[in-house]
Amino acid sequence: RPLEVYQYLEPLYNDYRKVRVRTVEGGFQLSHVDELVDLMLSSDYMFDIALPRLPDRRAMETTGQLDARQSVLDEEFDEAALEAEAGDAARQAAQLEKEIAEDGPRRRSISPDGRDRERREEREREKWRLRKGSGRR
């Protein structure tokens, strides 16, 4: 039975409509549906009616009767965090592009031990051999 109460009332936490509540003095007070739901789940009396005693929600979660309560704000917070991360990544990428543009085109460094020169000379010799060999035929 407490499970049914929580399952029925908790979706109303996302209902922010205004409602008129009659006070004990006979006047009216403006309230919201989510505030009334919170009062129903946390107090013993409401509207001069004794409410049934409900076990604590955390106790029902630990026993596995209820899943952890998901707030609508959690989803919005997650979306905002993802947008912030995307913005940070875009700023970092723009900064890297700016740094690369400032450095100018990169040139290949010359090897200190002359390996590039040796390779170039070897290629020239090979080309010369190929030209010389094709002229014999």
mmCIF file of C-alpha atoms in Angstrom:
data_model
loop_
_atom_site.group_PDB
_atom_site.id
_atom_site.type_symbol
_atom_site.label_atom_id
_atom_site.label_comp_id
_atom_site.label_asym_id
_atom_site.label_seq_id
_atom_site.Cartn_x
_atom_site.Cartn_y
_atom_site.Cartn_z
ATOM 1 C CA ARG A 1 0.000 0.000 0.000
ATOM 2 C CA PRO A 2 2.768 2.598 0.726
ATOM 3 C CA LEU A 3 4.257 1.666 -2.630
ATOM 4 C CA GLU A 4 1.012 2.665 -4.366
ATOM 5 C CA VAL A 5 0.930 5.983 -2.501
ATOM 6 C CA TYR A 6 4.461 6.874 -3.587
ATOM 7 C CA GLN A 7 3.840 5.729 -7.169
ATOM 8 C CA TYR A 8 0.682 7.823 -7.409
ATOM 9 C CA LEU A 9 1.867 11.005 -5.684
ATOM 10 C CA GLU A 10 5.484 11.331 -6.810
ATOM 11 C CA PRO A 11 4.689 12.161 -10.459
ATOM 12 C CA LEU A 12 2.772 15.136 -9.072
ATOM 13 C CA TYR A 13 6.086 16.610 -7.864
ATOM 14 C CA ASN A 14 6.456 17.768 -11.477
ATOM 15 C CA ASP A 15 3.076 19.553 -11.403
ATOM 16 C CA TYR A 16 3.636 23.235 -10.614
ATOM 17 C CA ARG A 17 0.074 24.447 -11.089
ATOM 18 C CA LYS A 18 -1.332 26.881 -8.570
ATOM 19 C CA VAL A 19 -4.222 25.755 -6.373
ATOM 20 C CA ARG A 20 -6.390 27.494 -3.801
ATOM 21 C CA VAL A 21 -6.316 25.874 -0.387
ATOM 22 C CA ARG A 22 -8.940 26.721 2.214
ATOM 23 C CA THR A 23 -7.390 27.607 5.558
ATOM 24 C CA VAL A 24 -8.751 26.765 9.025
ATOM 25 C CA GLU A 25 -9.965 30.367 9.414
ATOM 26 C CA GLY A 26 -12.129 30.021 6.307
ATOM 27 C CA GLY A 27 -9.956 32.075 3.973
ATOM 28 C CA PHE A 28 -7.964 30.879 1.005
ATOM 29 C CA GLN A 29 -4.266 30.511 0.511
ATOM 30 C CA LEU A 30 -2.436 30.157 -2.794
ATOM 31 C CA SER A 31 -0.214 27.079 -3.050
ATOM 32 C CA HIS A 32 1.205 24.720 -5.676
ATOM 33 C CA VAL A 33 0.421 21.054 -6.324
ATOM 34 C CA ASP A 34 4.024 19.951 -5.728
ATOM 35 C CA GLU A 35 4.047 21.698 -2.324
ATOM 36 C CA LEU A 36 0.857 19.900 -1.292
ATOM 37 C CA VAL A 37 2.266 16.534 -2.383
ATOM 38 C CA ASP A 38 5.384 17.161 -0.308
ATOM 39 C CA LEU A 39 3.225 18.003 2.718
ATOM 40 C CA MET A 40 1.117 14.871 2.204
ATOM 41 C CA LEU A 41 4.183 12.630 2.119
ATOM 42 C CA SER A 42 5.895 14.256 5.094
ATOM 43 C CA SER A 43 3.140 15.156 7.585
ATOM 44 C CA ASP A 44 0.685 13.176 9.698
ATOM 45 C CA TYR A 45 -2.341 15.474 9.242
ATOM 46 C CA MET A 46 -3.591 17.469 6.295
ATOM 47 C CA PHE A 47 -6.944 19.210 5.820
ATOM 48 C CA ASP A 48 -7.934 17.949 9.296
ATOM 49 C CA ILE A 49 -7.541 14.366 8.120
ATOM 50 C CA ALA A 50 -5.155 11.878 9.698
ATOM 51 C CA LEU A 51 -2.969 10.556 6.909
ATOM 52 C CA PRO A 52 -1.732 6.948 6.931
ATOM 53 C CA ARG A 53 1.737 6.385 8.318
ATOM 54 C CA LEU A 54 4.175 5.846 5.450
ATOM 55 C CA PRO A 55 7.617 4.313 5.756
ATOM 56 C CA ASP A 56 10.488 6.583 4.784
ATOM 57 C CA ARG A 57 11.205 6.602 1.069
ATOM 58 C CA ARG A 58 14.911 5.883 1.589
ATOM 59 C CA ALA A 59 14.016 2.771 3.567
ATOM 60 C CA MET A 60 11.825 1.554 0.713
ATOM 61 C CA GLU A 61 14.654 2.245 -1.757
ATOM 62 C CA THR A 62 17.151 0.205 0.276
ATOM 63 C CA THR A 63 14.750 -2.742 0.461
ATOM 64 C CA GLY A 64 14.282 -2.552 -3.319
ATOM 65 C CA GLN A 65 10.573 -1.723 -3.261
ATOM 66 C CA LEU A 66 11.124 1.646 -4.971
ATOM 67 C CA ASP A 67 13.634 2.825 -7.543
ATOM 68 C CA ALA A 68 15.686 5.922 -6.845
ATOM 69 C CA ARG A 69 13.630 9.029 -7.513
ATOM 70 C CA GLN A 70 14.570 10.796 -10.744
ATOM 71 C CA SER A 71 14.057 14.528 -10.789
ATOM 72 C CA VAL A 72 13.277 16.449 -13.959
ATOM 73 C CA LEU A 73 16.058 18.818 -12.934
ATOM 74 C CA ASP A 74 18.591 15.970 -13.122
ATOM 75 C CA GLU A 75 17.975 15.647 -16.860
ATOM 76 C CA GLU A 76 18.265 19.410 -17.349
ATOM 77 C CA PHE A 77 21.448 19.471 -15.279
ATOM 78 C CA ASP A 78 22.937 16.635 -17.358
ATOM 79 C CA GLU A 79 22.056 18.465 -20.584
ATOM 80 C CA ALA A 80 23.592 21.689 -19.267
ATOM 81 C CA ALA A 81 26.752 19.825 -18.252
ATOM 82 C CA LEU A 82 27.029 18.246 -21.726
ATOM 83 C CA GLU A 83 26.563 21.641 -23.372
ATOM 84 C CA ALA A 84 29.263 23.121 -21.129
ATOM 85 C CA GLU A 85 31.658 20.289 -22.006
ATOM 86 C CA ALA A 86 30.950 20.783 -25.714
ATOM 87 C CA GLY A 87 31.615 24.506 -25.346
ATOM 88 C CA ASP A 88 34.908 23.814 -23.558
ATOM 89 C CA ALA A 89 35.974 21.381 -26.272
ATOM 90 C CA ALA A 90 35.106 23.918 -28.983
ATOM 91 C CA ARG A 91 37.132 26.620 -27.213
ATOM 92 C CA GLN A 92 40.115 24.285 -26.866
ATOM 93 C CA ALA A 93 39.912 23.346 -30.550
ATOM 94 C CA ALA A 94 39.733 27.012 -31.556
ATOM 95 C CA GLN A 95 42.745 27.771 -29.355
ATOM 96 C CA LEU A 96 44.738 24.933 -30.953
ATOM 97 C CA GLU A 97 43.804 26.119 -34.449
ATOM 98 C CA LYS A 98 44.892 29.635 -33.522
ATOM 99 C CA GLU A 99 48.236 28.378 -32.201
ATOM 100 C CA ILE A 100 48.819 26.314 -35.344
ATOM 101 C CA ALA A 101 47.964 29.291 -37.560
ATOM 102 C CA GLU A 102 50.368 31.526 -35.602
ATOM 103 C CA ASP A 103 53.210 29.019 -35.974
ATOM 104 C CA GLY A 104 52.867 29.072 -39.751
ATOM 105 C CA PRO A 105 53.419 26.114 -42.044
ATOM 106 C CA ARG A 106 55.589 23.448 -40.553
ATOM 107 C CA ARG A 107 58.761 22.446 -42.320
ATOM 108 C CA ARG A 108 60.419 19.123 -42.154
ATOM 109 C CA SER A 109 63.416 19.235 -39.917
ATOM 110 C CA ILE A 110 66.744 18.179 -41.315
ATOM 111 C CA SER A 111 68.187 15.181 -39.576
ATOM 112 C CA PRO A 112 71.357 16.037 -37.688
ATOM 113 C CA ASP A 113 73.278 12.951 -38.824
ATOM 114 C CA GLY A 114 72.804 13.502 -42.551
ATOM 115 C CA ARG A 115 70.479 10.535 -43.187
ATOM 116 C CA ASP A 116 68.329 12.646 -45.497
ATOM 117 C CA ARG A 117 71.370 13.615 -47.571
ATOM 118 C CA GLU A 118 72.444 9.978 -47.837
ATOM 119 C CA ARG A 119 68.973 8.906 -48.972
ATOM 120 C CA ARG A 120 68.833 11.689 -51.544
ATOM 121 C CA GLU A 121 72.252 10.719 -52.935
ATOM 122 C CA GLU A 122 71.237 7.048 -53.095
ATOM 123 C CA ARG A 123 68.071 7.953 -55.033
ATOM 124 C CA GLU A 124 70.116 10.052 -57.483
ATOM 125 C CA ARG A 125 72.506 7.118 -58.064
ATOM 126 C CA GLU A 126 69.548 4.783 -58.637
ATOM 127 C CA LYS A 127 67.999 7.187 -61.162
ATOM 128 C CA TRP A 128 71.355 7.476 -62.955
ATOM 129 C CA ARG A 129 71.649 3.655 -63.130
ATOM 130 C CA LEU A 130 68.116 3.361 -64.503
ATOM 131 C CA ARG A 131 68.766 6.023 -67.157
ATOM 132 C CA LYS A 132 72.068 4.455 -68.091
ATOM 133 C CA GLY A 133 70.510 0.975 -68.220
ATOM 134 C CA SER A 134 67.594 2.085 -70.422
ATOM 135 C CA GLY A 135 70.009 3.734 -72.900
ATOM 136 C CA ARG A 136 71.837 0.423 -73.602
ATOM 137 C CA ARG A 137 68.825 -1.238 -75.117
#
